[in-house]
Short mmCIF file of C-alpha atoms and ligand atoms in Angstrom, two decimals:
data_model
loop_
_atom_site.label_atom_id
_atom_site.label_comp_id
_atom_site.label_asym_id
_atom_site.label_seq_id
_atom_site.Cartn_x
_atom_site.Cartn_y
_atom_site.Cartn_z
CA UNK A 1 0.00 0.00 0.00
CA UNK A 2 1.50 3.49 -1.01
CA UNK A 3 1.18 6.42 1.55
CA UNK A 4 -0.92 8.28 -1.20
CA UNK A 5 -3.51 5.53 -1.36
CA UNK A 6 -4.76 6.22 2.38
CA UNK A 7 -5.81 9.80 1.56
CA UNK A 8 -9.20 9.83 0.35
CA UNK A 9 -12.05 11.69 -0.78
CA UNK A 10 -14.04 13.69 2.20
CA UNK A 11 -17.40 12.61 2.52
CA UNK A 12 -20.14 15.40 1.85
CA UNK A 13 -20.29 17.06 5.49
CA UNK A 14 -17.08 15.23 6.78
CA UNK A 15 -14.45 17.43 8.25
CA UNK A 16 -10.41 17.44 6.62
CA UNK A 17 -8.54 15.23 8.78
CA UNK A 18 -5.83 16.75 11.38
CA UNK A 19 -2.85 15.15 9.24
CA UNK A 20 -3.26 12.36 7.02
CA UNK A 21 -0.91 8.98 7.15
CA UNK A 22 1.31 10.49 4.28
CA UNK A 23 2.13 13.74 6.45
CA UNK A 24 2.14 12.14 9.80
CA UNK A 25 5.24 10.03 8.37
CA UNK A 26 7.04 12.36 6.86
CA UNK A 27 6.15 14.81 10.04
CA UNK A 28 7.54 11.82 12.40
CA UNK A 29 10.68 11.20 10.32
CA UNK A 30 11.34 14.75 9.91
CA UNK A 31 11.24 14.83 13.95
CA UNK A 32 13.92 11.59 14.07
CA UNK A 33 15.82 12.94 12.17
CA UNK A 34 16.33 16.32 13.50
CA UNK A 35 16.37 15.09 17.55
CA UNK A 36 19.53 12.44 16.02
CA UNK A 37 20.79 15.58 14.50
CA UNK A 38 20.09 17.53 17.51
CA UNK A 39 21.98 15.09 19.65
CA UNK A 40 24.90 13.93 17.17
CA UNK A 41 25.48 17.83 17.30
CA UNK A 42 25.90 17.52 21.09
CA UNK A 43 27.95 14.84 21.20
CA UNK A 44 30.90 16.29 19.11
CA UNK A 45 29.93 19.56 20.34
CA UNK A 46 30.44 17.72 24.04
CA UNK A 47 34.04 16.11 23.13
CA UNK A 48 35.58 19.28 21.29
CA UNK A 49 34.51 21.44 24.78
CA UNK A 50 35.99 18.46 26.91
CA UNK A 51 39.14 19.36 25.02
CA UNK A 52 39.31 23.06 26.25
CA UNK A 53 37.37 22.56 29.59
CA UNK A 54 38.17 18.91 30.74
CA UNK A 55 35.97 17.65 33.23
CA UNK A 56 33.56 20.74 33.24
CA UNK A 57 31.20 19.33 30.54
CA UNK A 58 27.74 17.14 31.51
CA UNK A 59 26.07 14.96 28.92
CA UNK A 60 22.89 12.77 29.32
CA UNK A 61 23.23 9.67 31.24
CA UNK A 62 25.86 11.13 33.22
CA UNK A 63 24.85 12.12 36.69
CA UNK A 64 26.45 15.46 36.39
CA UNK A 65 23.70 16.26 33.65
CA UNK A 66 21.01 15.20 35.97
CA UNK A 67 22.15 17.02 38.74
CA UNK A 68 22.74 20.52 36.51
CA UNK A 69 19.46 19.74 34.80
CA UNK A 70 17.25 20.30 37.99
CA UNK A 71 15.63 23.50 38.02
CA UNK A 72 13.36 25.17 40.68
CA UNK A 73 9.75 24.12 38.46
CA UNK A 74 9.99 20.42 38.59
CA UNK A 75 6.82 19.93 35.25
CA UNK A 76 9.50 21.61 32.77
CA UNK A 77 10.81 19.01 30.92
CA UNK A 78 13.34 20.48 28.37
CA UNK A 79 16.36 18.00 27.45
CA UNK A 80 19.79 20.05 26.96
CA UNK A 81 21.77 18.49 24.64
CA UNK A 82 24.61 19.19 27.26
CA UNK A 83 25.77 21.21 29.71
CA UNK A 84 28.96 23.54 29.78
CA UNK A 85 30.01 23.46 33.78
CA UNK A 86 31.61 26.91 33.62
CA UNK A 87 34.14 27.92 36.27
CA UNK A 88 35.50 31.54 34.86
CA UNK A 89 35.06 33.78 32.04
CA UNK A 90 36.73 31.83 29.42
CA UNK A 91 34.99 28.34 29.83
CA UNK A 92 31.97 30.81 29.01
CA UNK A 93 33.79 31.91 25.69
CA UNK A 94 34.96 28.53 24.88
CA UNK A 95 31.21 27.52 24.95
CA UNK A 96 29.83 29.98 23.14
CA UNK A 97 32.29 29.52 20.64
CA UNK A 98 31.42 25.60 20.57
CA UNK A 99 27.80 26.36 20.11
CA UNK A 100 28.69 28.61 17.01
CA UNK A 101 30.85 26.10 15.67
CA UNK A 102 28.49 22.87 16.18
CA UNK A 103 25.21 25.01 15.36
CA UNK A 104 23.88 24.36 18.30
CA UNK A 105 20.83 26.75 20.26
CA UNK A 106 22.34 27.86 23.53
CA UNK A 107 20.74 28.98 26.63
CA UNK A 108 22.05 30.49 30.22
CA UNK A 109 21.44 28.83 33.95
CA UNK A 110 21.55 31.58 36.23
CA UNK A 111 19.35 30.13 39.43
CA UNK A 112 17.56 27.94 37.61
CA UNK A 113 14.20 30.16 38.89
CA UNK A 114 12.51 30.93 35.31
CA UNK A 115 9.35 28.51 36.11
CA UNK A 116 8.92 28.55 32.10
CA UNK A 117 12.71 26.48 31.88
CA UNK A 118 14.06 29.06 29.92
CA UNK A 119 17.52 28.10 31.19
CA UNK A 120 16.87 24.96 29.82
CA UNK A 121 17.60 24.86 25.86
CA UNK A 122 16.11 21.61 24.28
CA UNK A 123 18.33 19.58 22.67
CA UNK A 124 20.82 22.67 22.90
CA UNK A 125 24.03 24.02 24.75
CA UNK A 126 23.25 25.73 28.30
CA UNK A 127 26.05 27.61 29.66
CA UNK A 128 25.56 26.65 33.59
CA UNK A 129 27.15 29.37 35.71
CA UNK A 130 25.82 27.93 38.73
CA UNK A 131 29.32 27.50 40.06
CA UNK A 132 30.33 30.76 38.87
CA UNK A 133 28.63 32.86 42.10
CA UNK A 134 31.43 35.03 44.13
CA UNK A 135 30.46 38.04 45.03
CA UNK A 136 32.69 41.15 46.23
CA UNK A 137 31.87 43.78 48.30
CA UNK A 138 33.69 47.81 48.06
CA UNK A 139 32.35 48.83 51.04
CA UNK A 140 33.30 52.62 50.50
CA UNK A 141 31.81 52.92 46.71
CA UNK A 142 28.81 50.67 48.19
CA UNK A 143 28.74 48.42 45.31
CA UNK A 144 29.21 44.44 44.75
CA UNK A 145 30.42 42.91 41.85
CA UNK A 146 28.58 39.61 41.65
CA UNK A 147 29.39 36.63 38.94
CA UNK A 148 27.02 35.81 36.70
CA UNK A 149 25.65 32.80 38.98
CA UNK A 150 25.26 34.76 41.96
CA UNK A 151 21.93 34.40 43.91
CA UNK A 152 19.85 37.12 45.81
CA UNK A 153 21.11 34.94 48.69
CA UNK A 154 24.96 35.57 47.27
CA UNK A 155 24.66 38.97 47.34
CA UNK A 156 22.69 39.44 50.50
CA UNK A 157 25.18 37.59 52.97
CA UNK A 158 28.36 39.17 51.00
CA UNK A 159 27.16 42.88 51.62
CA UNK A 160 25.28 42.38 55.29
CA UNK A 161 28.45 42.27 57.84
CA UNK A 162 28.76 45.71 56.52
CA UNK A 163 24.96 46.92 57.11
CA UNK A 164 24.63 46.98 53.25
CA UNK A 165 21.58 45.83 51.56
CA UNK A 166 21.17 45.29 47.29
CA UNK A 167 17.70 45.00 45.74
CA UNK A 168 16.42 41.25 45.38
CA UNK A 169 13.58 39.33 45.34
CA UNK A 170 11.69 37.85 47.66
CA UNK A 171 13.98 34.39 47.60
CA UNK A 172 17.18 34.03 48.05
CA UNK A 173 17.75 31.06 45.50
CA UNK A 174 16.87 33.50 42.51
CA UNK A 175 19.92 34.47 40.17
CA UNK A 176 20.87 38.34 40.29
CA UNK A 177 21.55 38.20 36.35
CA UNK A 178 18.09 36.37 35.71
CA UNK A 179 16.33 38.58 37.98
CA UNK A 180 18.35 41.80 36.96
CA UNK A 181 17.64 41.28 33.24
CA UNK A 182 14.31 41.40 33.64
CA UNK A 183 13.43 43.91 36.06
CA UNK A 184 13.74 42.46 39.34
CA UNK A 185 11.19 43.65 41.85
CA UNK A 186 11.19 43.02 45.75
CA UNK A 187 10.46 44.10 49.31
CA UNK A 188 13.06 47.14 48.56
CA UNK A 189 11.79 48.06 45.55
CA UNK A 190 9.61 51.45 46.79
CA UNK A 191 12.60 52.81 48.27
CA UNK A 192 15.28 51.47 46.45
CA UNK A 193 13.79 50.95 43.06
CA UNK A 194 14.25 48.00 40.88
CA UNK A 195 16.69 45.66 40.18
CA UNK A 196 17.32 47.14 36.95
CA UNK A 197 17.87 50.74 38.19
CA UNK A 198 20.90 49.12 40.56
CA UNK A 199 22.65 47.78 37.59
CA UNK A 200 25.69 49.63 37.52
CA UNK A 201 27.71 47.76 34.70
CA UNK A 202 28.13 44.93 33.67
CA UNK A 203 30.22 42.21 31.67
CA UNK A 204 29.13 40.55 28.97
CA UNK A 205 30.43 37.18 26.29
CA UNK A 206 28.37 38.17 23.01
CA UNK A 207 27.12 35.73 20.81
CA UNK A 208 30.86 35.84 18.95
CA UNK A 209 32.63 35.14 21.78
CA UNK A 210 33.78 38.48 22.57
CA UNK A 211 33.74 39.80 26.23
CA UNK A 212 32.93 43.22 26.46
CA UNK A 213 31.93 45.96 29.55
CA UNK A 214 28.65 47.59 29.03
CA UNK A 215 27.86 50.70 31.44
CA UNK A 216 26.63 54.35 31.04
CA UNK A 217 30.02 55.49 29.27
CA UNK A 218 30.85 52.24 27.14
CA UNK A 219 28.55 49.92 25.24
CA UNK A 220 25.68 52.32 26.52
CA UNK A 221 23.14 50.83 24.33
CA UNK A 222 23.78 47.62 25.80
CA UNK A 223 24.03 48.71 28.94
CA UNK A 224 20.39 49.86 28.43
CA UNK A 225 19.16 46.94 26.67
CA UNK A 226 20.66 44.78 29.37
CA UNK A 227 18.08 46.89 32.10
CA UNK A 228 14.65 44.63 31.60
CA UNK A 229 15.52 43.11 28.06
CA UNK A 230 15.72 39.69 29.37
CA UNK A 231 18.58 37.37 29.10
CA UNK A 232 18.85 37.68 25.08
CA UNK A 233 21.76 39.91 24.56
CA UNK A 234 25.17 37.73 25.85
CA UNK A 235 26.18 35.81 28.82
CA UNK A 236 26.12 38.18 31.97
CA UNK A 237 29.30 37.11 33.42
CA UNK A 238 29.42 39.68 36.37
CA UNK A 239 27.50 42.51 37.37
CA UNK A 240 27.99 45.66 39.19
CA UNK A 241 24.88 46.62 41.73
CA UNK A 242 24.61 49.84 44.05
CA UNK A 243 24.43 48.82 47.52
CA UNK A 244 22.50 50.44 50.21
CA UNK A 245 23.07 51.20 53.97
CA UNK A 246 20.17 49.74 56.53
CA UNK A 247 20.92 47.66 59.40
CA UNK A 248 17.18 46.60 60.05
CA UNK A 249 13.90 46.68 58.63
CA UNK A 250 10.54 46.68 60.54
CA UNK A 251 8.70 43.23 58.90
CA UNK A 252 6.49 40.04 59.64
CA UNK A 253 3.51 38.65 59.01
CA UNK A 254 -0.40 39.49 59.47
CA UNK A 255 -2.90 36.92 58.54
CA UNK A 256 -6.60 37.81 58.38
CA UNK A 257 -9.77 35.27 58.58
CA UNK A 258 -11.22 35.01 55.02
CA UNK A 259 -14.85 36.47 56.11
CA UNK A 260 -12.81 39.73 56.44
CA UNK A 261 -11.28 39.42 53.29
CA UNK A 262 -13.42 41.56 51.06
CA UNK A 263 -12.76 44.52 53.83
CA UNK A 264 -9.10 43.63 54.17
CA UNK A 265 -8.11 43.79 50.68
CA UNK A 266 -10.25 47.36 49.98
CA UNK A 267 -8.36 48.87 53.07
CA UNK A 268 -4.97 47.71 51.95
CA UNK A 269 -5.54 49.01 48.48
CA UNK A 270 -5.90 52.51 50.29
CA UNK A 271 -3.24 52.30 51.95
CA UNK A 272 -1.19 51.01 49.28
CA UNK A 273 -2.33 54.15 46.82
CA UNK A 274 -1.29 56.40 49.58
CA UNK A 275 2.18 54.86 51.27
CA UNK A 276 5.12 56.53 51.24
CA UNK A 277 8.54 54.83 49.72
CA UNK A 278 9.33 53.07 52.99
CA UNK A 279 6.53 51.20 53.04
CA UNK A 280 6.10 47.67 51.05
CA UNK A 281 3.63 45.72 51.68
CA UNK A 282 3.88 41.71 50.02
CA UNK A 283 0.07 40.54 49.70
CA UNK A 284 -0.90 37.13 49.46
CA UNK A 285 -4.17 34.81 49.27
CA UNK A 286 -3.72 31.35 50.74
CA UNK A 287 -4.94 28.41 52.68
CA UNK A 288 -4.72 29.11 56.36
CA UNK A 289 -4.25 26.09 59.07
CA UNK A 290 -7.53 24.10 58.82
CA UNK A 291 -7.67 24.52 54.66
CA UNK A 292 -9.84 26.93 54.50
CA UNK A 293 -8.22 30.35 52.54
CA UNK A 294 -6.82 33.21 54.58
CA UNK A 295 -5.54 36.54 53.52
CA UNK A 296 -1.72 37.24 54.80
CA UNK A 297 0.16 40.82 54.52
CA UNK A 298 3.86 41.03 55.04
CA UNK A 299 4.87 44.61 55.42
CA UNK A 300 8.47 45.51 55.10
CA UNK A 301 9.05 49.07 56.81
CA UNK A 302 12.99 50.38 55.96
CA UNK A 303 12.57 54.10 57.64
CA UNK A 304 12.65 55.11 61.23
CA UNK A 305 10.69 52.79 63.50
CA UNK A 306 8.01 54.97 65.10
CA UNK A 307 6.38 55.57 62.27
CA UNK A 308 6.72 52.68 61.11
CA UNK A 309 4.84 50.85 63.85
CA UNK A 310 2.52 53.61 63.47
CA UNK A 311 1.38 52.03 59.45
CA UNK A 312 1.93 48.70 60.41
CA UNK A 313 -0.90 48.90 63.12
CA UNK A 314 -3.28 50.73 60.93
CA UNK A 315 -2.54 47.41 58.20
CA UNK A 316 -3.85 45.37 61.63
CA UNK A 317 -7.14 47.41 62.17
CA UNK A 318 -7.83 46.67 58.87
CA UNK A 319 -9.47 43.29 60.43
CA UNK A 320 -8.96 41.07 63.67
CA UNK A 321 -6.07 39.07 62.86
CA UNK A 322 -5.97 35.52 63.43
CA UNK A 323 -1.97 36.27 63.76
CA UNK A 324 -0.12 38.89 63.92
CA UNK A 325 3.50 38.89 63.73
CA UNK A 326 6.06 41.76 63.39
CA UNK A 327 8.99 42.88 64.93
CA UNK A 328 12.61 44.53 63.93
CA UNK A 329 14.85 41.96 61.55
CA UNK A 330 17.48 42.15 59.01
CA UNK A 331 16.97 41.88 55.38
CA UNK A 332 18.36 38.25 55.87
CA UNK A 333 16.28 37.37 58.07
CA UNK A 334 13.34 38.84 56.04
CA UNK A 335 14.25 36.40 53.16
CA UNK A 336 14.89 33.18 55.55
CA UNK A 337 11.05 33.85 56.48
CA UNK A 338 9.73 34.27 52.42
CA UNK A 339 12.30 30.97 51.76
CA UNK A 340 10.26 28.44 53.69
CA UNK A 341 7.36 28.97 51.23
CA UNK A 342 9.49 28.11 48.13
CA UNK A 343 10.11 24.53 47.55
CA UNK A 344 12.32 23.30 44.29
CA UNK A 345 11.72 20.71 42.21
CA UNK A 346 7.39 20.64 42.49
CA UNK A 347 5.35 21.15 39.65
CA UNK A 348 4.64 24.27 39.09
CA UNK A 349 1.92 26.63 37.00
CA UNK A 350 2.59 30.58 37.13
CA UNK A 351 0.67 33.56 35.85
CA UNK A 352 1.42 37.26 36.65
CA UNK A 353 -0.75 40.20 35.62
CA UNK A 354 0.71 44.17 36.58
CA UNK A 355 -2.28 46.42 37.39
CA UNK A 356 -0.90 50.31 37.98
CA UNK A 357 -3.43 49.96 41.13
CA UNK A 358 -5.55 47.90 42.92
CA UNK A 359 -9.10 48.74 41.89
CA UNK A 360 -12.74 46.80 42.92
CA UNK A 361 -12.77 44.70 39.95
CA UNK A 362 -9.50 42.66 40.70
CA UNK A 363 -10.24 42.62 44.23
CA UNK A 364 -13.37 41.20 42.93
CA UNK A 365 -11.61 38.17 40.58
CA UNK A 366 -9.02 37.49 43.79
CA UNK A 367 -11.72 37.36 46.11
CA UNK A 368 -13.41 34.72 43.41
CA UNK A 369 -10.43 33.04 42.62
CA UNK A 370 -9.49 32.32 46.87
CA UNK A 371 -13.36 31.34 47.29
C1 FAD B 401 10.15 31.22 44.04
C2 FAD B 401 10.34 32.39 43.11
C3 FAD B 401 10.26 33.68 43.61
C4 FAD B 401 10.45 34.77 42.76
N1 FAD B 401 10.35 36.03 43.28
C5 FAD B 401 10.58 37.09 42.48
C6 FAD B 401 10.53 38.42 43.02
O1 FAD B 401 10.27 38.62 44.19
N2 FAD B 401 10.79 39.44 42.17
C7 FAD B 401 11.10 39.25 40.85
O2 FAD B 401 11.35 40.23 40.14
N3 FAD B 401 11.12 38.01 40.31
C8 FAD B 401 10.87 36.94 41.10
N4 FAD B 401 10.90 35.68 40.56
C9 FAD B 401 11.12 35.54 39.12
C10 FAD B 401 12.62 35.50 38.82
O3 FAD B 401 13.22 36.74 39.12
C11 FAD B 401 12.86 35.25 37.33
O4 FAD B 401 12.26 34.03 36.95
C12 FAD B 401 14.34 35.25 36.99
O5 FAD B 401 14.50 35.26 35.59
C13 FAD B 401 15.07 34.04 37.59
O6 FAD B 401 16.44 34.17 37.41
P1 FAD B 401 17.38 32.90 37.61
O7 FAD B 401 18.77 33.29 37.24
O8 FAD B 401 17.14 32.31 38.94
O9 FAD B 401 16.72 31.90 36.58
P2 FAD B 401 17.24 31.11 35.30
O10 FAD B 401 16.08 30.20 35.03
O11 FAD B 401 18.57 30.53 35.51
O12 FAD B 401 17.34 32.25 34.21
C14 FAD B 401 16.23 33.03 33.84
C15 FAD B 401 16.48 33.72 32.49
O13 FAD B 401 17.58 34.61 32.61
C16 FAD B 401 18.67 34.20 31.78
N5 FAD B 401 19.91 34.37 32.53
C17 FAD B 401 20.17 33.96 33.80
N6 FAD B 401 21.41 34.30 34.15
C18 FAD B 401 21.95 34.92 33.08
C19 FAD B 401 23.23 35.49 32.82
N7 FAD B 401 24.18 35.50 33.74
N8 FAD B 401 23.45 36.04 31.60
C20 FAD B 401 22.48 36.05 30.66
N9 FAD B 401 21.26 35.53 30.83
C21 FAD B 401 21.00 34.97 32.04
C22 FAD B 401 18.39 32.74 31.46
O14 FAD B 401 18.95 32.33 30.24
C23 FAD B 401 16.87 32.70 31.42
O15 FAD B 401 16.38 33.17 30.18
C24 FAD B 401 10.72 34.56 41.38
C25 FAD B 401 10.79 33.27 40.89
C26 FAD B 401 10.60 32.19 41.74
C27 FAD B 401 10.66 30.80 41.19
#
């Protein structure tokens, strides 16, 4: 039987088939062919970078690649073709000079945090620069040069001994680089600003395998793209972020029965139109100790402490707390507290919306949506 003689005429009122046998065979041997492609590429492209960075490359079946392959959202399921180990600057060249030469896709592991996998090429190169995470500390300029791998953790126990605080996220096992990139807000962002407005310089292996120093006086276009464009324009191999002085924040937790909910949420969004930059408030919906859903604010107060107390009670009267829970910390501390929520390797599904303010209507959905 020839492929051609399975297509046949459509039936009056019959619909046209998804794919017919003909182009489901040539559709699965065009797929073969490119994954043995795809991973032929990887294997020479895995014993020419063995050559220049011996025992620094991870290729499936090894335990290495399984190991370097975990990522924080356990239901992504990308296959690298392998992984480039990097150590320094130059392993990052030499890889992204490999890729070029084998014609292979390549993609950057920072933290591993993107719950889409984007550090995760399939069937490609990643550059890994999870070992590549020192971070250095000039006190006097108030600035830390972080590598490319650094986490918000990194960066957060290299500059407090000196009172110093950077802008992160809200967990410490985010990347600086990945979280830098693209945008990067967090518990200092009101008085600090974003992650991007921090980024001071950085350096960067382009797609040729050039390094180069982007800040406001060289590469300034790059330097700008690099402030929210996402990881697209090189390998990030260090970065230079503006540190801030503050030795403690006011911060915990207050968690508020769900039959006050509707209130809750309409009073914070007043208070939230109105704060001034010390004030951040983190705003969650979630189930509470028996199951049943809860509302929880975490303010994060970075001025003076009287007035500080002073907004954090009002945030209380908003309801009668079921538990209330806030008290003078430092930033590390904050994070420890906003860690214990985030566990690695589950299965997770993520969707994010901005809204310039909280109005009735998505009170309204959240409200739905926690019900
Ligand atoms: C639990 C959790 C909490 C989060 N909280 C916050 C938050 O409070 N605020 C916030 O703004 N975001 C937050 N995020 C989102 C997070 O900032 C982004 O997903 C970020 O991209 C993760 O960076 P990463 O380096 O950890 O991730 P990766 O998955 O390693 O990388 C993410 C992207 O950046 C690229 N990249 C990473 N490093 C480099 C580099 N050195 N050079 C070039 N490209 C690079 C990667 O190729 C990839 O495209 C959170 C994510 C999670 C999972």
């Amino acid at each position: 039987m020839t492929s051609s003689s399975v297509i046949r005429q459509l039936l009056p009122g019959e619909r046209e088939p998804v794919h017919s046998y003909q182009q489901v065979t040539f559709k699965q041997q065009r797929m073969k062919t490119t994954t043995n492609m795809a991973s032929e590429f990887g294997l020479m492209a895995g014993q020419a970078l063995r050559v220049v960075m011996p025992g620094k490359v991870a290729l499936p079946g090894e335990d290495s690649y399984l190991q370097a392959r975990q990522i924080y959202n356990g239901a992504v399921e990308y296959q690298p073709a392998l992984f480039a180990l990097c150590e320094t600057v130059a392993d990052v060249q030499a890889a992204v000079r490999v890729a070029r030469e084998h014609n292979l896709a390549l993609s950057v592991r920072g933290g591993g945090h993107d719950w889409a996998g984007r550090s995760l090429r399939d069937r490609g190169l990643v550059i890994d620069l999870s070992k590549m995470r020192r971070v250095e500390v000039d006190v006097k300029a108030q600035v830390a040069t972080a590598e490319g791998g650094a986490t918000a953790g990194d960066l957060v126990a290299a500059a407090a001994p000196h009172n110093l605080v950077g802008v992160t996220g809200t967990a410490s096992g985010v990347g600086m680089a990945g979280l830098t990139l693209g945008g990067g807000y967090g518990p200092l962002t009101p008085q600090f600003g974003l992650g991007l407005d921090n980024l001071l310089g950085a350096e960067i292996v382009l797609g040729d395998g050039r390094k180069v120093n982007a800040d406001a006086f060289e590469n300034a276009e790059l330097y700008w793209a690099l402030r929210g464009g996402g990881g697209n324009f090189g390998v990030v191999t260090s970065m230079r972020i503006r540190l801030h002085p503050l030795r403690e924040l006011l911060a915990g937790i207050i968690l508020f029965p769900w039959s006050e909910a509707k209130s809750v949420l309409h009073g914070y969004a007043d208070i939230a139109a109105s704060a001034g930059d010390e004030f951040a408030v983190i705003t969650n919906i979630l189930s509470g100790p028996d199951g049943d859903p809860v509302v929880l604010l975490a303010p994060i107060w970075t001025g003076d402490q009287a007035p500080g107390k002073q907004a954090i009670a009002e945030l209380q009267r908003l309801g009668s707390p079921i538990l209330a829970k806030i008290g003078p910390m430092t930033y590390s501390d904050l994070l420890r507290t906003f860690d214990a929520n985030f566990v690695n390797g589950r299965n997770y599904e993520l969707q994010t919306r901005w809204l310039p303010k909280l109005t009735p209507e998505p009170i309204r959905a959240l409200l739905d949506a926690g019900s």
